[in-house]
Coordinates of C-alpha atoms in Angstrom, one line a residue:
M984 CA 13.1 1.5 -29.6
A985 CA 12.7 1.5 -25.5
E986 CA 14.2 3.6 -23.3
I987 CA 16.7 1.2 -20.5
V988 CA 17.1 2.7 -17.2
H989 CA 18.5 0.9 -14.0
L990 CA 16.4 1.6 -11.0
A991 CA 20.3 1.0 -9.4
D992 CA 21.4 4.5 -10.4
R993 CA 18.7 6.4 -9.7
T994 CA 18.4 8.5 -6.4
P995 CA 15.1 10.1 -6.7
Q996 CA 14.1 13.3 -4.4
V997 CA 11.0 13.8 -2.8
S998 CA 9.7 17.2 -1.4
A999 CA 6.5 17.4 0.8
E1000 CA 4.7 18.3 -1.8
D1001 CA 5.7 15.5 -4.0
L1002 CA 4.5 13.3 -1.1
L1003 CA 1.1 14.7 -1.0
A1004 CA 0.6 14.8 -4.7
G1005 CA 0.0 11.1 -4.1
F1006 CA -2.7 10.9 -1.4
H1007 CA -4.7 9.6 -3.9
P1008 CA -5.8 5.9 -4.7
S1009 CA -2.7 4.4 -7.3
Y1010 CA -3.0 3.4 -11.4
R1011 CA -4.0 0.4 -10.5
F1012 CA -7.5 1.1 -8.5
G1013 CA -7.7 5.0 -10.1
E1014 CA -11.2 3.8 -11.5
V1015 CA -12.4 0.6 -9.1
S1016 CA -16.0 1.1 -7.3
F1017 CA -18.2 -1.3 -5.4
D1018 CA -19.9 -2.2 -8.6
T1019 CA -16.3 -3.7 -9.9
Y1020 CA -16.0 -6.0 -7.1
I1021 CA -16.7 -9.3 -7.6
P1022 CA -17.7 -11.5 -4.4
D1023 CA -17.2 -14.6 -4.1
P1024 CA -20.7 -16.0 -3.4
S1025 CA -18.6 -19.3 -1.7
H1026 CA -17.6 -16.2 1.1
P1027 CA -20.6 -14.2 2.0
S1028 CA -18.1 -11.8 3.8
Q1029 CA -17.1 -10.2 1.1
A1030 CA -20.5 -9.1 -0.1
E1031 CA -21.4 -8.2 2.9
A1032 CA -17.8 -6.0 3.9
V1033 CA -19.5 -4.3 0.1
N1034 CA -22.4 -3.5 1.5
R1035 CA -21.3 -2.0 5.2
L1036 CA -18.5 0.3 3.2
R1037 CA -21.2 1.4 0.9
E1038 CA -23.6 2.4 3.1
F1039 CA -20.7 4.3 5.1
A1040 CA -19.0 6.4 2.4
A1041 CA -22.9 7.1 2.1
S1042 CA -23.3 8.5 5.6
I1043 CA -19.9 10.8 5.1
S1044 CA -20.9 14.4 4.5
G1045 CA -18.8 16.7 3.0
R1046 CA -16.8 19.9 4.2
R1047 CA -16.9 23.3 3.6
G1048 CA -14.3 24.7 1.1
G1049 CA -14.0 21.0 0.1
S1050 CA -14.9 19.6 -3.3
G1051 CA -16.4 16.3 -3.8
G1052 CA -13.7 14.5 -6.3
R1053 CA -10.4 16.2 -4.1
S1054 CA -7.6 13.9 -3.1
A1055 CA -5.4 14.8 -0.1
G1056 CA -2.9 16.6 -3.1
S1057 CA -4.9 18.4 -4.7
G1058 CA -6.5 22.2 -4.3
G1059 CA -5.8 24.6 -1.7
G1060 CA -6.0 21.8 0.8
L1061 CA -2.9 20.5 2.1
F1062 CA -1.1 22.4 -0.3
G1063 CA -2.4 25.6 1.5
F1064 CA -0.5 24.6 4.8
L1065 CA 2.6 24.2 3.4
K1066 CA 2.7 28.1 2.2
G1067 CA 1.2 29.1 5.6
G1068 CA -2.7 29.1 4.9
K1069 CA -6.0 27.5 6.3
S1070 CA -7.0 24.3 4.1
G1071 CA -10.7 25.3 4.6
G1072 CA -13.7 24.4 6.1
K1073 CA -14.0 23.5 9.9
A1074 CA -13.2 20.1 11.6
G1075 CA -16.4 18.0 12.5
K1076 CA -18.0 18.0 15.7
K1077 CA -16.2 15.5 18.0
G1078 CA -18.3 12.0 18.7
A1079 CA -20.7 13.4 15.9
T1080 CA -20.9 9.3 14.7
S1081 CA -21.2 6.3 16.6
A1082 CA -18.8 4.5 14.1
T1083 CA -15.5 6.4 13.4
G1084 CA -13.8 4.3 11.4
I1085 CA -13.6 0.9 9.8
Y1086 CA -10.9 -2.1 9.6
L1087 CA -11.2 -4.2 7.0
D1088 CA -9.7 -7.7 8.2
G1089 CA -8.7 -10.6 6.0
G1090 CA -5.8 -12.3 4.6
F1091 CA -3.7 -11.1 1.7
G1092 CA -5.8 -10.9 -2.1
V1093 CA -9.1 -11.1 -1.1
G1094 CA -9.5 -7.1 -2.3
K1095 CA -9.6 -5.2 1.0
T1096 CA -7.4 -2.5 -1.2
H1097 CA -10.4 -2.6 -4.1
L1098 CA -12.9 -2.3 -1.4
L1099 CA -10.9 0.9 0.5
A1100 CA -10.3 2.5 -3.1
S1101 CA -13.8 2.1 -3.9
T1102 CA -15.2 3.7 -0.5
W1103 CA -12.4 7.2 -0.9
H1104 CA -14.1 6.9 -4.4
A1105 CA -17.4 7.3 -2.9
A1106 CA -17.1 9.9 -0.2
P1107 CA -17.1 13.5 -0.8
G1108 CA -14.4 15.0 -0.7
P1109 CA -11.7 16.7 0.6
K1110 CA -10.3 13.0 1.4
A1111 CA -6.4 11.2 1.7
F1112 CA -5.7 7.8 0.5
G1113 CA -2.6 6.2 1.5
T1114 CA -0.7 3.3 2.3
F1115 CA 0.4 3.3 6.2
V1116 CA 4.1 3.8 6.0
E1117 CA 3.3 6.9 3.7
Y1118 CA 1.6 8.2 6.8
T1119 CA 4.2 7.8 9.3
N1120 CA 6.6 9.4 5.9
L1121 CA 4.3 12.3 6.1
V1122 CA 5.0 13.1 10.2
G1123 CA 8.0 12.9 8.8
A1124 CA 8.2 15.6 6.1
L1125 CA 5.8 17.9 7.8
S1126 CA 6.2 17.1 11.7
F1127 CA 3.0 15.8 13.7
R1128 CA 0.9 18.5 14.6
K1129 CA 1.2 20.2 11.1
T1130 CA 0.1 16.5 9.9
V1131 CA -3.1 16.6 12.6
D1132 CA -3.5 20.1 11.3
V1133 CA -3.7 19.4 8.1
L1134 CA -5.6 15.9 7.8
K1135 CA -8.5 17.0 10.5
E1136 CA -10.0 19.3 7.9
Y1137 CA -10.4 15.7 5.5
T1138 CA -13.5 14.2 5.5
L1139 CA -11.9 10.5 5.0
V1140 CA -8.3 9.5 5.4
C1141 CA -8.1 5.5 4.0
I1142 CA -4.9 3.8 5.2
D1143 CA -3.8 0.8 3.2
E1144 CA -1.5 -1.5 4.7
F1145 CA -2.0 -0.9 8.0
E1146 CA 0.9 -3.0 10.1
L1147 CA 2.9 -1.4 13.5
D1148 CA 6.6 -2.5 13.0
D1149 CA 8.1 -0.7 16.1
P1150 CA 6.8 0.9 19.1
G1151 CA 7.5 4.5 17.7
D1152 CA 5.2 3.4 14.8
T1153 CA 2.4 2.5 17.1
V1154 CA 2.7 5.7 19.5
L1155 CA 2.7 7.7 16.6
M1156 CA -0.6 6.3 14.8
S1157 CA -2.2 6.1 18.0
R1158 CA -2.0 9.4 18.9
L1159 CA -2.8 10.2 14.5
M1160 CA -5.7 8.2 14.7
R1161 CA -7.3 9.7 18.2
E1162 CA -7.1 13.2 17.1
L1163 CA -8.3 12.8 13.6
A1164 CA -11.4 10.5 15.5
D1165 CA -11.7 13.4 17.8
A1166 CA -11.9 16.1 14.6
G1167 CA -14.7 14.3 13.3
V1168 CA -12.4 12.3 10.1
K1169 CA -13.8 9.2 9.2
L1170 CA -11.4 6.4 8.7
V1171 CA -10.7 3.1 6.9
A1172 CA -8.0 0.8 7.2
T1173 CA -7.0 -2.5 5.6
S1174 CA -5.3 -5.0 7.2
N1175 CA -3.9 -8.4 7.8
T1176 CA -3.9 -8.4 11.2
L1177 CA -7.1 -7.5 14.0
P1178 CA -6.5 -4.1 15.6
G1179 CA -5.5 -5.9 19.2
S1180 CA -3.1 -7.7 17.6
L1181 CA -1.0 -4.9 15.9
G1182 CA 2.5 -5.6 16.7
D1183 CA 2.4 -9.3 17.8
G1184 CA 5.6 -11.0 16.7
R1185 CA 7.8 -7.8 16.2
F1186 CA 8.5 -5.8 19.1
A1187 CA 7.0 -6.4 22.6
A1188 CA 3.7 -5.2 22.6
Q1189 CA 2.6 -6.1 25.9
D1190 CA 4.2 -3.0 26.6
F1191 CA 2.1 -0.9 24.5
K1192 CA -1.2 -2.5 25.5
R1193 CA -2.7 1.1 25.9
E1194 CA -1.4 2.8 22.4
I1195 CA -2.7 -0.2 20.7
Q1196 CA -6.3 -0.4 22.5
V1197 CA -6.5 3.7 21.3
L1198 CA -6.2 2.1 17.9
A1199 CA -8.3 -0.5 18.0
E1200 CA -11.2 1.6 19.5
Q1201 CA -11.1 3.9 16.5
F1202 CA -12.7 1.4 14.5
D1203 CA -15.5 -1.1 14.1
V1204 CA -14.1 -4.6 12.3
V1205 CA -15.5 -6.1 8.9
R1206 CA -14.3 -9.6 8.0
V1207 CA -13.6 -10.0 4.9
D1208 CA -12.6 -13.8 3.8
G1209 CA -11.4 -15.5 0.6
E1210 CA -8.7 -17.0 -1.2
D1211 CA -6.2 -15.2 -2.7
Y1212 CA -7.8 -14.0 -6.2
R1213 CA -4.4 -12.6 -7.7
H1214 CA -4.1 -16.3 -8.2
R1215 CA -7.6 -17.4 -8.8
G1216 CA -8.5 -19.6 -12.0
L1217 CA -4.4 -19.3 -13.2
T1218 CA -2.2 -21.6 -14.0
A1219 CA 0.5 -22.1 -11.6
A1220 CA 3.0 -19.3 -11.4
P1221 CA 5.4 -19.3 -14.4
A1222 CA 9.4 -20.4 -13.6
P1223 CA 12.2 -18.0 -14.0
L1224 CA 13.8 -17.2 -17.0
E1225 CA 17.6 -18.0 -18.2
D1226 CA 19.1 -14.8 -17.5
D1227 CA 20.3 -15.4 -21.4
Q1228 CA 16.2 -15.2 -22.2
L1229 CA 15.0 -12.2 -20.4
E1230 CA 15.4 -9.8 -23.1
A1231 CA 14.2 -11.5 -26.2
V1232 CA 10.8 -12.4 -23.7
R1233 CA 11.0 -8.4 -22.9
A1234 CA 11.2 -7.6 -26.8
E1235 CA 8.4 -10.0 -27.7
R1236 CA 5.9 -9.2 -25.0
F1237 CA 5.9 -5.8 -24.9
P1238 CA 7.6 -4.2 -27.5
E1239 CA 5.6 -1.0 -27.0
A1240 CA 7.0 -0.6 -23.7
A1241 CA 8.3 3.0 -23.9
V1242 CA 10.6 2.9 -20.1
V1243 CA 12.3 -0.6 -19.3
S1244 CA 14.2 -0.8 -15.9
E1245 CA 17.0 -3.8 -16.3
D1246 CA 19.2 -4.3 -13.0
D1247 CA 20.7 -7.1 -11.2
F1248 CA 18.8 -7.9 -7.9
A1249 CA 21.6 -7.5 -6.4
D1250 CA 22.5 -4.1 -7.7
L1251 CA 19.0 -2.7 -7.3
T1252 CA 18.3 -4.1 -3.2
A1253 CA 21.7 -2.3 -2.7
N1254 CA 20.4 1.1 -3.7
L1255 CA 16.9 0.1 -1.7
T1256 CA 19.5 0.7 1.0
R1257 CA 20.0 4.5 0.4
V1258 CA 17.0 5.7 -0.7
H1259 CA 14.5 6.3 2.0
P1260 CA 10.7 4.3 1.3
S1261 CA 8.9 7.2 0.9
R1262 CA 11.0 7.7 -2.3
Y1263 CA 10.0 4.6 -3.7
R1264 CA 7.0 5.7 -5.8
K1265 CA 9.3 8.4 -7.5
L1266 CA 12.2 5.6 -8.1
V1267 CA 9.3 3.5 -10.6
E1268 CA 6.9 6.5 -11.6
D1269 CA 8.3 5.9 -15.2
V1270 CA 9.2 2.4 -15.7
D1271 CA 6.6 0.4 -18.0
V1272 CA 8.3 -3.1 -17.4
M1273 CA 10.9 -4.4 -14.6
V1274 CA 13.5 -6.9 -16.0
L1275 CA 15.5 -8.1 -12.9
H1276 CA 18.6 -10.3 -13.5
H1277 CA 19.7 -13.1 -10.8
V1278 CA 17.3 -12.8 -8.3
E1279 CA 18.1 -14.0 -5.0
T1280 CA 16.5 -15.3 -1.6
I1281 CA 16.3 -12.1 0.7
S1282 CA 18.0 -13.0 4.5
E1283 CA 18.3 -9.5 5.7
Q1284 CA 15.2 -8.6 7.7
A1285 CA 15.4 -4.5 7.2
M1286 CA 15.9 -5.2 3.3
A1287 CA 13.1 -7.6 3.2
L1288 CA 11.5 -5.0 4.4
R1289 CA 12.2 -2.5 2.0
F1290 CA 11.9 -4.7 -0.7
V1291 CA 8.0 -4.9 0.2
V1292 CA 7.4 -1.6 0.2
L1293 CA 9.0 -1.5 -3.2
A1294 CA 7.0 -4.5 -4.6
D1295 CA 4.1 -2.9 -3.4
R1296 CA 4.6 0.4 -5.4
L1297 CA 4.8 -1.9 -8.4
Y1298 CA 2.3 -3.4 -8.0
D1299 CA 0.2 -0.2 -7.0
K1300 CA 1.5 0.5 -10.7
D1301 CA 1.2 -2.6 -12.6
V1302 CA 4.4 -2.9 -13.6
P1303 CA 5.1 -6.5 -15.7
V1304 CA 7.7 -8.4 -14.3
I1305 CA 10.5 -10.6 -16.5
A1306 CA 13.4 -12.1 -14.0
S1307 CA 15.6 -15.0 -13.9
G1308 CA 17.3 -16.3 -10.5
V1309 CA 15.1 -18.0 -7.8
P1310 CA 10.8 -17.6 -8.3
F1311 CA 9.6 -15.3 -5.9
D1312 CA 8.0 -17.9 -3.9
Q1313 CA 11.9 -18.4 -2.1
L1314 CA 11.8 -14.9 -2.3
F1315 CA 12.1 -14.8 1.9
T1316 CA 13.7 -17.5 3.7
E1317 CA 11.5 -20.2 5.7
E1318 CA 12.4 -18.2 8.8
M1319 CA 10.7 -15.0 7.3
M1320 CA 7.9 -16.8 5.9
G1321 CA 6.9 -17.8 9.4
G1322 CA 7.8 -15.0 11.5
G1323 CA 6.3 -11.8 12.8
Y1324 CA 6.1 -10.3 9.5
Q1325 CA 5.0 -13.2 7.6
K1326 CA 1.9 -12.0 6.6
K1327 CA 4.2 -8.9 4.9
Y1328 CA 6.2 -11.3 2.9
F1329 CA 3.3 -13.4 1.9
R1330 CA 1.2 -10.5 0.6
T1331 CA 4.4 -9.9 -1.4
V1332 CA 5.5 -13.1 -2.7
S1333 CA 1.7 -13.0 -4.0
R1334 CA 2.0 -9.7 -5.3
M1335 CA 5.4 -10.5 -7.0
T1336 CA 3.9 -13.2 -8.7
A1337 CA 1.1 -11.9 -10.0
L1338 CA 3.4 -9.3 -11.4
V1339 CA 6.0 -12.1 -13.1
R1340 CA 2.9 -14.1 -14.4
E1341 CA 1.9 -10.9 -16.2
G1342 CA 5.0 -10.1 -17.3
Q1343 CA 6.3 -13.9 -18.5
M1344 CA 2.8 -15.4 -19.3
G1345 CA 0.3 -12.2 -20.3
E1346 CA -2.1 -13.6 -17.4
T1347 CA -3.5 -11.3 -15.0
G1348 CA -5.5 -12.2 -12.0
L1349 CA -9.5 -11.3 -12.0

């Protein structure tokens, strides 16, 4: 019998060590490679991106003291700094190569994270892989200087879902990327927005042109066009279930699930305001299936952005979702879907729809 847990009751604590241990591809992307990426022949930029990144990964040299398969959160590197030690290996020379980094630009669902994780797997270590918010959280946990000291010892830093939501992040990430590039660290990032347009529609980006330009200078842009693979060739998204159907569907679809989270949507979102987004991975780490009662349209921007992070963590872990209430294409208001964060919200709708399709229909994306 499954253990029923309530995420609304959880208040996970995450240490710096926990944060660092997570700097590797998630379960969903734990074994991907360039060979498992299936380019859409109608969009040649996908195959071109594979070739470009394959060459980029092959050009990366390992650092002394680093091992090929080590993630940023394993071995002596990052943890050595927490204990006051050196992380081994000297930083690369400034300006060692002309292409410090590659910036994958494209819409949601074209496989950018798959390509990013494939690059991580193909490159020698030590190396780090995390979302944009995880790097900003790392700075908060370690301090900016220690984060630089740690990451500059790595061969490769991969940054998924690169977006600038406020001026503080703009200044922070501009400094971080510049210092890592100067130390010879290779950078690969994914985003739905070209680097020169980061921050548009979110804050007065024109006041931070210098910082945004510094970020843009670190990367060569590689465009990845295409359709949302998560829904390519599948039936229409399932309608929400009636509330009294949820448990029966869960028991039928996932009889072997060990841990099932079951929450009223309002209770879950209320708890998200009490739990920092850096802890959401810990919040759902043991969950096999999510059951959500009475999903509602989110009308508050701060809550919407928190739910974006939760959706990413659920998608990373491939947690099927069974839900009642409004369908997930109505999760955000029309105003939000047309505003400055629309690309984040479209990604979340795409990912949550894929998880609901898996939970209620047994269908998965390609």
